[in-house]
CSV table of C-alpha atoms in Angstrom, one decimal:
chain,number,residue,atom,x,y,z
A,166,GLY,CA,0.0,0.1,0.0
A,167,ALA,CA,0.9,3.7,-0.1
A,168,GLY,CA,3.4,4.9,2.2
A,169,VAL,CA,3.7,8.3,3.8
A,170,SER,CA,4.3,11.0,1.1
A,171,GLN,CA,5.7,14.4,1.4
A,172,SER,CA,5.9,17.4,-0.8
A,173,PRO,CA,7.8,19.3,-2.0
A,174,ARG,CA,10.7,17.2,-1.8
A,175,TYR,CA,13.2,19.9,-2.0
A,176,LYS,CA,12.6,23.8,-1.3
A,177,VAL,CA,14.9,26.6,-1.6
A,178,ALA,CA,13.9,29.8,0.1
A,179,LYS,CA,15.4,33.0,0.7
A,180,ARG,CA,15.8,34.2,4.3
A,181,GLY,CA,12.6,35.9,5.5
A,182,GLN,CA,10.2,33.8,3.2
A,183,ASP,CA,7.4,31.9,4.5
A,184,VAL,CA,7.1,28.1,3.6
A,185,ALA,CA,4.6,25.3,3.8
A,186,LEU,CA,5.5,21.5,3.9
A,187,ARG,CA,2.9,19.0,3.3
A,188,CYS,CA,2.5,15.5,4.8
A,189,ASP,CA,0.2,12.9,3.6
A,190,PRO,CA,0.2,9.9,6.2
A,191,ILE,CA,-0.6,6.5,5.7
A,192,SER,CA,-4.4,6.1,5.2
A,193,GLY,CA,-6.1,5.5,8.4
A,194,HIS,CA,-3.2,6.3,10.7
A,195,VAL,CA,-4.3,8.3,13.7
A,196,SER,CA,-0.9,9.7,14.9
A,197,LEU,CA,1.3,11.9,12.8
A,198,PHE,CA,4.6,13.2,13.8
A,199,TRP,CA,7.0,15.8,12.5
A,200,TYR,CA,10.7,15.6,12.9
A,201,GLN,CA,13.7,17.8,11.8
A,202,GLN,CA,17.0,16.3,10.7
A,203,ALA,CA,19.9,18.7,10.5
A,204,LEU,CA,22.9,17.8,8.5
A,205,GLY,CA,24.9,14.9,10.0
A,206,GLN,CA,22.4,14.3,13.0
A,207,GLY,CA,19.7,12.0,13.9
A,208,PRO,CA,16.1,13.2,13.5
A,209,GLU,CA,14.6,15.4,16.4
A,210,PHE,CA,11.1,15.7,17.5
A,211,LEU,CA,9.0,18.6,16.6
A,212,THR,CA,5.4,17.9,17.1
A,213,TYR,CA,2.8,15.2,17.4
A,214,PHE,CA,-1.1,15.0,16.3
A,215,GLN,CA,-3.7,12.4,17.3
A,216,ASN,CA,-6.2,12.9,14.6
A,217,GLU,CA,-6.7,16.7,14.2
A,218,ALA,CA,-5.6,17.5,17.8
A,219,GLN,CA,-2.0,18.8,18.2
A,220,LEU,CA,-1.3,17.1,21.5
A,221,ASP,CA,2.6,17.9,21.8
A,222,LYS,CA,4.5,20.9,20.2
A,223,SER,CA,7.3,20.8,22.7
A,224,GLY,CA,10.1,20.4,20.1
A,225,LEU,CA,9.1,23.3,17.8
A,226,PRO,CA,12.2,25.5,17.9
A,227,SER,CA,10.4,28.9,17.9
A,228,ASP,CA,7.1,30.5,17.5
A,229,ARG,CA,7.9,31.0,13.7
A,230,PHE,CA,7.0,27.1,13.4
A,231,PHE,CA,3.3,26.0,13.2
A,232,ALA,CA,1.8,22.8,12.4
A,233,GLU,CA,-1.8,21.8,11.6
A,234,ARG,CA,-3.9,18.8,10.6
A,235,PRO,CA,-7.3,20.2,10.4
A,236,GLU,CA,-9.3,17.1,9.0
A,237,GLY,CA,-7.1,14.5,10.9
A,238,SER,CA,-5.3,13.3,7.7
A,239,VAL,CA,-3.0,15.7,5.8
A,240,SER,CA,-0.7,17.8,7.8
A,241,THR,CA,1.1,21.0,7.1
A,242,LEU,CA,4.4,22.4,8.7
A,243,LYS,CA,4.6,26.1,8.1
A,244,ILE,CA,7.7,28.1,9.0
A,245,GLN,CA,7.5,31.9,9.0
A,246,ARG,CA,10.2,34.2,8.2
A,247,THR,CA,12.8,31.4,7.5
A,248,GLN,CA,16.3,31.7,8.8
A,249,GLN,CA,19.4,30.0,7.6
A,250,GLU,CA,19.2,27.7,10.7
A,251,ASP,CA,16.0,26.4,9.6
A,252,SER,CA,17.8,24.6,6.8
A,253,ALA,CA,17.2,20.7,7.4
A,254,VAL,CA,15.4,17.9,6.3
A,255,TYR,CA,11.8,17.8,7.8
A,256,LEU,CA,10.5,14.3,8.2
A,257,CYS,CA,6.9,13.3,8.7
A,258,ALA,CA,5.9,10.0,10.3
A,259,SER,CA,2.7,8.3,11.0
A,260,SER,CA,1.6,5.4,13.0
A,261,VAL,CA,-1.7,3.4,13.4
A,262,ASN,CA,-2.7,4.7,16.7
A,263,ARG,CA,-1.5,6.2,19.9
A,264,GLY,CA,-0.4,2.9,21.3
A,265,SER,CA,1.3,1.7,18.2
A,266,GLU,CA,5.0,1.7,18.5
A,267,THR,CA,6.3,1.7,15.1
A,268,GLN,CA,6.3,5.0,13.2
A,269,TYR,CA,6.6,5.1,9.4
A,270,PHE,CA,8.4,7.8,7.8
A,271,GLY,CA,8.0,9.8,4.7
A,272,PRO,CA,11.0,10.7,2.3
A,273,GLY,CA,11.3,14.0,3.8
A,274,THR,CA,11.4,17.6,2.4
A,275,ARG,CA,15.0,19.2,2.1
A,276,LEU,CA,14.7,22.8,3.0
A,277,LEU,CA,17.6,25.2,2.1
A,278,VAL,CA,17.4,28.8,3.3
A,279,LEU,CA,19.8,31.1,1.6
B,1142,ALA,CA,15.3,11.4,30.0
B,1143,GLN,CA,15.7,9.0,27.3
B,1144,SER,CA,18.9,8.9,25.2
B,1145,VAL,CA,20.6,6.8,22.7
B,1146,ALA,CA,24.3,6.7,21.9
B,1147,GLN,CA,25.8,5.2,18.7
B,1148,PRO,CA,29.5,5.3,19.5
B,1149,GLU,CA,30.8,4.7,15.8
B,1150,ASP,CA,30.5,7.3,13.3
B,1151,GLN,CA,31.3,4.8,10.6
B,1152,VAL,CA,31.6,1.0,10.4
B,1153,ASN,CA,33.5,-0.7,7.4
B,1154,VAL,CA,32.9,-4.2,6.6
B,1155,ALA,CA,33.9,-6.6,3.6
B,1156,GLU,CA,31.0,-8.1,1.8
B,1157,GLY,CA,30.1,-11.4,3.1
B,1158,ASN,CA,31.7,-10.8,6.6
B,1159,PRO,CA,29.3,-10.2,9.6
B,1160,LEU,CA,28.5,-6.8,10.5
B,1161,THR,CA,27.5,-5.0,14.0
B,1162,VAL,CA,26.5,-1.6,14.5
B,1163,LYS,CA,26.4,-0.5,18.1
B,1164,CYS,CA,23.7,1.2,20.2
B,1165,THR,CA,23.6,1.9,23.9
B,1166,TYR,CA,20.5,3.5,25.7
B,1167,SER,CA,19.4,5.2,28.6
B,1168,VAL,CA,15.7,5.1,29.6
B,1169,SER,CA,13.8,5.1,32.8
B,1170,GLY,CA,11.3,2.1,32.8
B,1171,ASN,CA,11.2,-0.5,30.2
B,1172,PRO,CA,13.1,0.3,27.0
B,1173,TYR,CA,11.3,0.2,23.6
B,1174,LEU,CA,14.0,0.2,21.0
B,1175,PHE,CA,14.1,0.5,17.2
B,1176,TRP,CA,16.5,0.4,14.4
B,1177,TYR,CA,16.0,2.4,11.2
B,1178,VAL,CA,17.9,2.7,7.9
B,1179,GLN,CA,18.3,5.7,5.8
B,1180,TYR,CA,19.5,5.7,2.1
B,1181,PRO,CA,20.5,8.9,0.3
B,1182,ASN,CA,17.7,11.3,-0.3
B,1183,ARG,CA,15.1,8.9,1.1
B,1184,GLY,CA,13.2,8.8,4.5
B,1185,LEU,CA,14.0,6.4,7.3
B,1186,GLN,CA,12.8,2.7,6.8
B,1187,PHE,CA,11.9,0.6,9.8
B,1188,LEU,CA,14.1,-2.5,10.3
B,1189,LEU,CA,13.0,-4.0,13.5
B,1190,LYS,CA,12.0,-3.1,17.1
B,1191,TYR,CA,12.4,-4.8,20.5
B,1192,ILE,CA,9.3,-4.3,22.9
B,1193,THR,CA,9.4,-7.4,25.1
B,1194,GLY,CA,10.2,-11.0,25.0
B,1195,ASP,CA,13.3,-12.8,23.2
B,1196,ASN,CA,16.4,-10.7,23.4
B,1197,LEU,CA,17.3,-11.5,19.8
B,1198,VAL,CA,14.9,-9.7,17.4
B,1199,LYS,CA,14.6,-10.4,13.9
B,1200,GLY,CA,13.8,-7.9,11.3
B,1201,SER,CA,13.8,-7.0,7.6
B,1202,TYR,CA,16.5,-7.7,5.1
B,1203,GLY,CA,18.2,-10.4,7.2
B,1204,PHE,CA,19.0,-7.9,10.1
B,1205,GLU,CA,18.7,-8.8,13.7
B,1206,ALA,CA,19.4,-7.0,17.0
B,1207,GLU,CA,20.3,-8.3,20.4
B,1208,PHE,CA,18.9,-6.5,23.4
B,1209,ASN,CA,21.0,-6.8,26.3
B,1210,LYS,CA,19.6,-5.2,29.6
B,1211,SER,CA,22.6,-5.4,31.8
B,1212,GLN,CA,24.8,-3.5,29.3
B,1213,THR,CA,22.0,-1.3,28.2
B,1214,SER,CA,22.6,-2.3,24.5
B,1215,PHE,CA,20.8,-2.9,21.3
B,1216,HIS,CA,23.4,-3.8,18.7
B,1217,LEU,CA,22.3,-4.4,15.1
B,1218,LYS,CA,23.8,-7.3,13.4
B,1219,LYS,CA,23.8,-9.3,10.1
B,1220,PRO,CA,25.6,-12.6,9.5
B,1221,SER,CA,26.7,-11.6,6.1
B,1222,ALA,CA,26.8,-8.2,4.6
B,1223,LEU,CA,25.8,-7.0,1.2
B,1224,VAL,CA,27.2,-4.2,-0.7
B,1225,SER,CA,23.5,-2.9,-0.9
B,1226,ASP,CA,23.4,-2.7,3.0
B,1227,SER,CA,25.7,0.3,2.8
B,1228,ALA,CA,23.4,3.3,4.3
B,1229,LEU,CA,22.9,5.3,7.3
B,1230,TYR,CA,21.6,3.4,10.5
B,1231,PHE,CA,19.8,4.9,13.2
B,1232,CYS,CA,19.0,3.6,16.6
B,1233,ALA,CA,16.1,4.9,18.6
B,1234,VAL,CA,14.2,4.6,21.8
B,1235,ARG,CA,10.6,5.5,22.7
B,1236,ALA,CA,10.1,8.4,25.0
B,1237,VAL,CA,6.7,8.7,26.5
B,1238,MET,CA,5.0,12.1,26.4
B,1239,GLU,CA,1.9,13.0,28.1
B,1240,TYR,CA,-0.5,12.2,25.3
B,1241,GLY,CA,1.7,9.8,23.1
B,1242,ASN,CA,5.2,8.5,22.3
B,1243,LYS,CA,8.0,10.1,20.4
B,1244,LEU,CA,11.2,8.5,19.2
B,1245,VAL,CA,14.6,9.7,20.4
B,1246,PHE,CA,17.3,9.0,17.8
B,1247,GLY,CA,21.1,8.5,18.0
B,1248,ALA,CA,23.4,10.5,15.8
B,1249,GLY,CA,23.6,7.5,13.3
B,1250,THR,CA,26.2,5.3,12.0
B,1251,ILE,CA,27.2,5.1,8.3
B,1252,LEU,CA,27.7,1.6,7.3
B,1253,ARG,CA,30.1,1.1,4.3
B,1254,VAL,CA,30.3,-2.6,2.9
B,1255,LYS,CA,33.1,-3.0,0.2
B,1256,SER,CA,33.1,-5.8,-2.3
């Protein structure tokens, strides 16, 4: 079946621009996660949704980062007034439900802020 | 707080030889441990997990991992390496949040298998 998909795969933004990154989770998956992977590092947790509810956003690095999942399926991660330090790969993952341990990851969006 | 350490930045193995990628963890409570693999310009692919039960866990593509509670380790192993196994490998531990679980990852280990 179809896995997690993300778009765009690559995004180049000028410093100060706003960007929006999209995630389509596996159909029927209740839980959705966003992670940030800086170059040469492991992914780091940003935020978590259960259906449409954002239950944890403790990993968002600043108030320029905003995520939503209004209908409990597709999610968008928005970064306002991008900075060079926002350059990273943004990974989306989904899991069947809250109690499911395995997260399935999308291919990621590579963001480069110039 | 939960954490994971992957002590080797890179592991080099000859094709056909056994491979081991090391991981140690620190958690409060019972550990839920995972291995993921990442190929260039692709997302993380799930390999295997340890929740409970047998200390030797078998996963995808012939990989297995051994859970050792006394050494707080969860090393990834494969009896015979393939060139196609060359990739970036991440160990992760579950961290319980108030309303769900997140994964805490190590820094990753590059595996290079030479023919």
